[in-house]
PDB file of C-alpha atoms in Angstrom:
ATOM      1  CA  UNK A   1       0.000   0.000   0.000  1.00 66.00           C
ATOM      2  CA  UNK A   2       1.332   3.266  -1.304  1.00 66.00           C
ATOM      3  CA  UNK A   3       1.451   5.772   2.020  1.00 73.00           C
ATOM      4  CA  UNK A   4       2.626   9.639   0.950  1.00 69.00           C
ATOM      5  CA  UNK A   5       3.053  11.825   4.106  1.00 73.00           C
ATOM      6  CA  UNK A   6       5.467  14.148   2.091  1.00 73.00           C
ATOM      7  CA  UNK A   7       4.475  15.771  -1.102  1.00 74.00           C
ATOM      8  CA  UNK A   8       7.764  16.971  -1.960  1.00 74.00           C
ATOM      9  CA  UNK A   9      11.500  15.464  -1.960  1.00 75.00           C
ATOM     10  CA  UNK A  10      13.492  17.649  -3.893  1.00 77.00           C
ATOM     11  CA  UNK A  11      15.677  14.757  -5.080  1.00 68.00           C
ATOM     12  CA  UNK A  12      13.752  15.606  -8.978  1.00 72.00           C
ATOM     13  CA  UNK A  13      15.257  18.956  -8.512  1.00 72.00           C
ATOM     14  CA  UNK A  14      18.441  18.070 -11.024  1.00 78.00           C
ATOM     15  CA  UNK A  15      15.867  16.579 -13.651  1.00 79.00           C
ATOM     16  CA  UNK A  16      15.950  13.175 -13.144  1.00 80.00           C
ATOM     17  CA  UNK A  17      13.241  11.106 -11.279  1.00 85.00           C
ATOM     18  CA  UNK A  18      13.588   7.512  -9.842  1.00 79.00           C
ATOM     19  CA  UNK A  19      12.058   4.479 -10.958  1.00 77.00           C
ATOM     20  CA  UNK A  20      10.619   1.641  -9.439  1.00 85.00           C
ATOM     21  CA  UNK A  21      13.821  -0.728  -9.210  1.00 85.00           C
ATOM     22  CA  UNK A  22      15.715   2.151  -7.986  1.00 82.00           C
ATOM     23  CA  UNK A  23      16.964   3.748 -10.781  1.00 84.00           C
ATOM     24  CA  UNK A  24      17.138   7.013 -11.736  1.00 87.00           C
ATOM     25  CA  UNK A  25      16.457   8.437 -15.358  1.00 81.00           C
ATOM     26  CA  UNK A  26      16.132  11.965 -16.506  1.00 75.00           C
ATOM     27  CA  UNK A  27      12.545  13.395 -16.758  1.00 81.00           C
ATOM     28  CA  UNK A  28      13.050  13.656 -20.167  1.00 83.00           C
ATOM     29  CA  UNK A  29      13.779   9.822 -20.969  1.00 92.00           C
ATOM     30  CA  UNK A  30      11.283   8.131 -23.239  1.00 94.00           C
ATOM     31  CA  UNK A  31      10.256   6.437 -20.184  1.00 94.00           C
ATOM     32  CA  UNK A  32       8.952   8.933 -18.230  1.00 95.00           C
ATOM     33  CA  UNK A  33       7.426  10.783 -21.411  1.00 97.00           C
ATOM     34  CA  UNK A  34       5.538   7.740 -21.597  1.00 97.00           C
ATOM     35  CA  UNK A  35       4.582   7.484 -18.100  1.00 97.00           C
ATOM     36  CA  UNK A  36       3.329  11.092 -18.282  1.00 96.00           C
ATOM     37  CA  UNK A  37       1.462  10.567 -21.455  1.00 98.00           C
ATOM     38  CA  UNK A  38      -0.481   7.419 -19.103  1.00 98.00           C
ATOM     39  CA  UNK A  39      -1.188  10.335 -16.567  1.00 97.00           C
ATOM     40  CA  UNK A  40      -2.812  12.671 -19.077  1.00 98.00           C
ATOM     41  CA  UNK A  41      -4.983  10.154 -20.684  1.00 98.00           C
ATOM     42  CA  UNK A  42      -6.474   9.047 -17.205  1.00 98.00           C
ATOM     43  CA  UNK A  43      -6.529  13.165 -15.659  1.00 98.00           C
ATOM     44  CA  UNK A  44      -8.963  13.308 -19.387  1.00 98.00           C
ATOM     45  CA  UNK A  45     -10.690  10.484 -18.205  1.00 98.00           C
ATOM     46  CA  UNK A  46     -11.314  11.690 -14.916  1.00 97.00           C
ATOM     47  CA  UNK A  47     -12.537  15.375 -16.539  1.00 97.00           C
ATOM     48  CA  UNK A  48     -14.969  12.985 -18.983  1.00 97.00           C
ATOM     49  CA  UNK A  49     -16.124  11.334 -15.693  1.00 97.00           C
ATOM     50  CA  UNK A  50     -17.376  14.560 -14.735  1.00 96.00           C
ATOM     51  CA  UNK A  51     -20.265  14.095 -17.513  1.00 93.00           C
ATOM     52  CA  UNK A  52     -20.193  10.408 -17.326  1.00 92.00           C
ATOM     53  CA  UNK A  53     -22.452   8.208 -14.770  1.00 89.00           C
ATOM     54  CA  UNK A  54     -24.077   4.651 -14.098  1.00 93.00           C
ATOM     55  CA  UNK A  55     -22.044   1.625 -15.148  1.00 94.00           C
ATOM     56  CA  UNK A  56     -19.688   3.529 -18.332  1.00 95.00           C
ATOM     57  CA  UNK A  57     -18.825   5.605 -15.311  1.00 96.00           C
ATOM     58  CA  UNK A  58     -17.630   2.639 -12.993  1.00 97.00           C
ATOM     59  CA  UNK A  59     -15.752   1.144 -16.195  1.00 97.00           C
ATOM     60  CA  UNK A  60     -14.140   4.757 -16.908  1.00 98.00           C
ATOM     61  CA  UNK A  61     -13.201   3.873 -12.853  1.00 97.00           C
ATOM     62  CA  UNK A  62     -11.587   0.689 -13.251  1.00 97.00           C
ATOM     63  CA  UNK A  63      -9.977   1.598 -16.384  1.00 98.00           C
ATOM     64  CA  UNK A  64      -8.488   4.597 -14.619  1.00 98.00           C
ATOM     65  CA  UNK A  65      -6.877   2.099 -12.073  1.00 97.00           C
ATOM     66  CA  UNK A  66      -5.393   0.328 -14.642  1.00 98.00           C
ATOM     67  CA  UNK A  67      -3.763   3.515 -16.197  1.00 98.00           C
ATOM     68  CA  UNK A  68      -2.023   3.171 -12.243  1.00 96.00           C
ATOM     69  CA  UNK A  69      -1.249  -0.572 -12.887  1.00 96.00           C
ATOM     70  CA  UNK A  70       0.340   0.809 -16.195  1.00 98.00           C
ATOM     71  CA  UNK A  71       2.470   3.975 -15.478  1.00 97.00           C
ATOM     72  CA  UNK A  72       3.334   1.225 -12.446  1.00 95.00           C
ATOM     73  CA  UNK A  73       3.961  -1.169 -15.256  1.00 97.00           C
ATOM     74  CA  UNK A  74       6.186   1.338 -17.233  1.00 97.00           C
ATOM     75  CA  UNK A  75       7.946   2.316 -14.343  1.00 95.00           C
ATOM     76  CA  UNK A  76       9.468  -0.698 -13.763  1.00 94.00           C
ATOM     77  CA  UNK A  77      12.284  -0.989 -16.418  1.00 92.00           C
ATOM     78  CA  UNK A  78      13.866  -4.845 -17.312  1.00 86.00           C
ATOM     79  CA  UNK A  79      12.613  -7.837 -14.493  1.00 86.00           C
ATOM     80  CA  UNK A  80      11.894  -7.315 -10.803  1.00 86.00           C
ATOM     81  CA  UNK A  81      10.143  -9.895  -8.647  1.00 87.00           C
ATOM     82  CA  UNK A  82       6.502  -8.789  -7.861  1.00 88.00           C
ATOM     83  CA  UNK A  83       6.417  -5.875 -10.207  1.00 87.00           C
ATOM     84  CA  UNK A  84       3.019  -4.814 -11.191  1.00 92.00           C
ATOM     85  CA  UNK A  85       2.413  -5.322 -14.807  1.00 96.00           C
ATOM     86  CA  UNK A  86      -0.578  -5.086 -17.105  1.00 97.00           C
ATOM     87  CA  UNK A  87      -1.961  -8.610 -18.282  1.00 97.00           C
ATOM     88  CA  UNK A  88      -3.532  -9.861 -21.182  1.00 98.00           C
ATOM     89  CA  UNK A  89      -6.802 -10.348 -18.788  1.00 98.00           C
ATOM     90  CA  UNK A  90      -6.740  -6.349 -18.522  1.00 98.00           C
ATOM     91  CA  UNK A  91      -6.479  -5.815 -22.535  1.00 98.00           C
ATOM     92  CA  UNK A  92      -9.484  -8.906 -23.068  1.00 98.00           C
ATOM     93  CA  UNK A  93     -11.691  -7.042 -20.517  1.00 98.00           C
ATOM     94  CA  UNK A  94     -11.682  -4.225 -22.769  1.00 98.00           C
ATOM     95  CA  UNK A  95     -12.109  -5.685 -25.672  1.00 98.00           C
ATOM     96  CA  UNK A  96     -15.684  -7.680 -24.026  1.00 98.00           C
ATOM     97  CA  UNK A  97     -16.629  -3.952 -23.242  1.00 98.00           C
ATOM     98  CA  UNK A  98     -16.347  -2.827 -26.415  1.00 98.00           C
ATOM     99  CA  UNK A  99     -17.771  -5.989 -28.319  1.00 97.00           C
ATOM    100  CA  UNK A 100     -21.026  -5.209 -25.702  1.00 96.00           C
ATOM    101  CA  UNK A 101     -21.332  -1.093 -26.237  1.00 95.00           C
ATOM    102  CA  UNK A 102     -20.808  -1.843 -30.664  1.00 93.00           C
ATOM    103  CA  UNK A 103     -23.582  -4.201 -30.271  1.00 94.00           C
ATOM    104  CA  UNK A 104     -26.049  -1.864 -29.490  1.00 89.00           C
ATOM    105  CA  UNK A 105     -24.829   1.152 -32.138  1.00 90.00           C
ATOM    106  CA  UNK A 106     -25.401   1.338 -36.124  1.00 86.00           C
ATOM    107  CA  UNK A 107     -22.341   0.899 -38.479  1.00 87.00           C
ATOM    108  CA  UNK A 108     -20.499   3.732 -39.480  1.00 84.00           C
ATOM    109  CA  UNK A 109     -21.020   5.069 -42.829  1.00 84.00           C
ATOM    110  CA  UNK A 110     -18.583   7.563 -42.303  1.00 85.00           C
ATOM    111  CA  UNK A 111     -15.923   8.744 -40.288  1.00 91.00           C
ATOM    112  CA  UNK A 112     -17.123  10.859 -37.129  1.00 88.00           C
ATOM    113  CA  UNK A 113     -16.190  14.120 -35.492  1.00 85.00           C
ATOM    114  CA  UNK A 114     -15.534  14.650 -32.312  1.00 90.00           C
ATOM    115  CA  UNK A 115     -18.325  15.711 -30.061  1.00 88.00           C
ATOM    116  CA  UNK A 116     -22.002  15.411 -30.105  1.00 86.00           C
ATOM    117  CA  UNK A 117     -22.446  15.710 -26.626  1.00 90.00           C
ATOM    118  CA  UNK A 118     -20.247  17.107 -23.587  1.00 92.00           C
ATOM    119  CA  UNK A 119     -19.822  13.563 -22.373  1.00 94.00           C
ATOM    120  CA  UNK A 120     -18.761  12.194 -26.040  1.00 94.00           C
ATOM    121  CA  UNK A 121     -16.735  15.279 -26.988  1.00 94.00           C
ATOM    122  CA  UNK A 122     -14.496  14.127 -23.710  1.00 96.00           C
ATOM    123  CA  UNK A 123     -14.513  10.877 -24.411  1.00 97.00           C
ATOM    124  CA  UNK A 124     -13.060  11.824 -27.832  1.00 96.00           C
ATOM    125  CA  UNK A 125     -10.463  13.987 -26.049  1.00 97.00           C
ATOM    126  CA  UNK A 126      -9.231  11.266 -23.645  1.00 98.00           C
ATOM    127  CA  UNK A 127      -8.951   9.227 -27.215  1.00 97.00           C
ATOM    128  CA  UNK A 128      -6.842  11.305 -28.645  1.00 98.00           C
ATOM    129  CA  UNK A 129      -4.739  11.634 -25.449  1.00 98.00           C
ATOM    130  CA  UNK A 130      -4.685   7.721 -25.043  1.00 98.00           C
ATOM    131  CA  UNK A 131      -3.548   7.674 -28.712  1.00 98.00           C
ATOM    132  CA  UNK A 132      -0.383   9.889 -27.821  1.00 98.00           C
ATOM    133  CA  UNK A 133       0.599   7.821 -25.102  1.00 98.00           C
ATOM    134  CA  UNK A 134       0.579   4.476 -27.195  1.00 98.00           C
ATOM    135  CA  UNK A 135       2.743   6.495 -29.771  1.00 98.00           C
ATOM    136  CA  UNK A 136       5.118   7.369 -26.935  1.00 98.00           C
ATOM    137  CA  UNK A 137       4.971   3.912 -25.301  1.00 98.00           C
ATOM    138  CA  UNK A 138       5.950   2.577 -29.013  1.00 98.00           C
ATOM    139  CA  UNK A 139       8.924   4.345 -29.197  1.00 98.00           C
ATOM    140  CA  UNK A 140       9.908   3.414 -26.055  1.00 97.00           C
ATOM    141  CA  UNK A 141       9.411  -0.122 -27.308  1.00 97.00           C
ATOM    142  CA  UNK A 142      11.661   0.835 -30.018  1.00 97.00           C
ATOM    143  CA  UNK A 143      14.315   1.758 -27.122  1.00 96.00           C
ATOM    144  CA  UNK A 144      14.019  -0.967 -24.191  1.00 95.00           C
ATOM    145  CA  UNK A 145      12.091  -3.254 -23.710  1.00 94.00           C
ATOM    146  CA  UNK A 146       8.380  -2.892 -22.396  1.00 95.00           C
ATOM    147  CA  UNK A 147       5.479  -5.500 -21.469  1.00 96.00           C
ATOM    148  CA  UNK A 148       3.243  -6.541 -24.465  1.00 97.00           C
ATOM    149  CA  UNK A 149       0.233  -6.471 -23.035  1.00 98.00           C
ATOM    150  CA  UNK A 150       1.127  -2.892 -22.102  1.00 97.00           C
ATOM    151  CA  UNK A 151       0.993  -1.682 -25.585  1.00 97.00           C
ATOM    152  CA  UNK A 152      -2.017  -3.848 -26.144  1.00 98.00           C
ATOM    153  CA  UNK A 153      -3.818  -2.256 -23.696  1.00 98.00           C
ATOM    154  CA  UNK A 154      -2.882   1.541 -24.967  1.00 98.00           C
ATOM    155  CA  UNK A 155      -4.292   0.499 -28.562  1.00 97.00           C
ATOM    156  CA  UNK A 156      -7.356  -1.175 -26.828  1.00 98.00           C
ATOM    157  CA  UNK A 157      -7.870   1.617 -24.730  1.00 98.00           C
ATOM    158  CA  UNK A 158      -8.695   4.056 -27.120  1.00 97.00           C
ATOM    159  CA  UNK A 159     -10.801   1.771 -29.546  1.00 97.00           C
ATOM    160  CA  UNK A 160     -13.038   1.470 -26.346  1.00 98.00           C
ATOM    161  CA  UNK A 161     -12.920   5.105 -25.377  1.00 98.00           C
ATOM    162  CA  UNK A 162     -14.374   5.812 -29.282  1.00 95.00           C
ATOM    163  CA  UNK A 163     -17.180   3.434 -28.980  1.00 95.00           C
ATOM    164  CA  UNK A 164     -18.193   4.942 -25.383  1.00 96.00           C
ATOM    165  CA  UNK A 165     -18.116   8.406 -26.976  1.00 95.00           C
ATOM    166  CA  UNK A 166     -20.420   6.568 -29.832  1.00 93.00           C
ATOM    167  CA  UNK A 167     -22.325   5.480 -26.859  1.00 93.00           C
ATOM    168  CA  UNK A 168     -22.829   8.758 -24.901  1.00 91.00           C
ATOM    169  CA  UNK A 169     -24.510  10.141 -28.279  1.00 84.00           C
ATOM    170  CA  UNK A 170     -27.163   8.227 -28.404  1.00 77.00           C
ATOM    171  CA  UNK A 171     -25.749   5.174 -29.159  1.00 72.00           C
ATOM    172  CA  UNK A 172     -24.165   7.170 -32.071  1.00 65.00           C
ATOM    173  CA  UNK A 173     -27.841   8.858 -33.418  1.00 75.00           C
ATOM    174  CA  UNK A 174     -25.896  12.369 -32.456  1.00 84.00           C
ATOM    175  CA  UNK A 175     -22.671  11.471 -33.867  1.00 81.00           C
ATOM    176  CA  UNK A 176     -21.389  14.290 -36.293  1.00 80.00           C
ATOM    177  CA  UNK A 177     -20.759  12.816 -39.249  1.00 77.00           C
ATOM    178  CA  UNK A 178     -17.577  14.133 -41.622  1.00 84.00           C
ATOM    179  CA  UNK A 179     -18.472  14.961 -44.644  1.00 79.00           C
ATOM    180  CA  UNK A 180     -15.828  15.329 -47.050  1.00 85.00           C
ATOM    181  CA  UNK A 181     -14.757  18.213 -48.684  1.00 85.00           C
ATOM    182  CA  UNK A 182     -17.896  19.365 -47.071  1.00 76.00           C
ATOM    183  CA  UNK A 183     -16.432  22.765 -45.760  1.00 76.00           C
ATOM    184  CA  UNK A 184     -15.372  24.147 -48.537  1.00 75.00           C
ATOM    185  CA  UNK A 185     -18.728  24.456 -50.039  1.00 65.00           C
ATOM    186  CA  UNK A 186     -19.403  26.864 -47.431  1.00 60.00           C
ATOM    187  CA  UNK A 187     -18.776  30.766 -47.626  1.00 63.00           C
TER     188      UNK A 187
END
């Protein structure tokens, strides 16, 4: 159990943070831009919870936990005994959740914008924030090694966050639809 009785250490005052098996990396390391990209995703969830309730809102609540498990997960360079790590269980979970919300919605015809609704238009935000954190978790791939199902669970992630903004609209009957070219019609 994590216990924090002091905010502050000062020992990130150089620019370099520590890691879970006690190194210590510079906050710019794709490591920690990775980890940070986790946090911003789940801050955007928590904002979409704002507009989100009922049982999406207890998934955006567990998925937010495993964003934790995850920046724990990335955290935790090469093999330490007991380190918490995403598992494929995590990444199938999500992928049930989305199978269940697409059941219920019409298939696209076209691509969609974001927004619709406040709720969806977050949703779509957090998307596009999960998106830059699997981009950054890639490249750290490209780097060091990193967990599979970790980068699973970043693409999942924001497959499921597009059908729950699908969702939030209606079950997609206020999705704006692109239309293209469409703008320049207009004057």
């Amino acid at each position: 159990m994590v216990k924090l009785t002091k905010i502050y250490t000062r020992t990130g005052d150089g620019g370099t943070t520590g890691l879970v098996d006690g190194s210590r990396r510079s906050k710019a390391d794709m490591r920690m831009v990775a980890i940070g990209e986790v946090d911003e995703a789940n801050s955007a969830i928590g904002v979409a919870l704002l507009s989100v309730e009922g049982p999406l809102g207890k998934r955006l609540t567990m998925i937010q936990n495993d964003l934790f498990d995850l920046g724990a997960d990335l955290a935790t360079p090469g093999e330490v005994e007991g380190a918490l790590r995403i598992i494929p269980e995590q990444v199938a979970r999500l992928e049930a959740e989305i199978d269940a919300m697409n059941a219920s919605l019409s298939p696209l015809t076209s691509f969609i914008l974001p927004g619709g609704s406040p709720a969806s238009a977050h949703l779509h935000l957090a998307r596009a924030i999960a998106r830059r954190a699997e981009r950054a978790a890639v490249a750290l791939a490209g780097q060091e090694a990193i967990n599979p199902p970790a980068l699973a669970y970043l693409n999942r992630l924001s497959d499921w966050l597009f059908v729950a903004a699908r969702t939030m609209n209606q079950s997609g009957a206020s999705d704006v639809l692109w239309v293209p070219g469409g703008a320049r019609m207009v004057r």
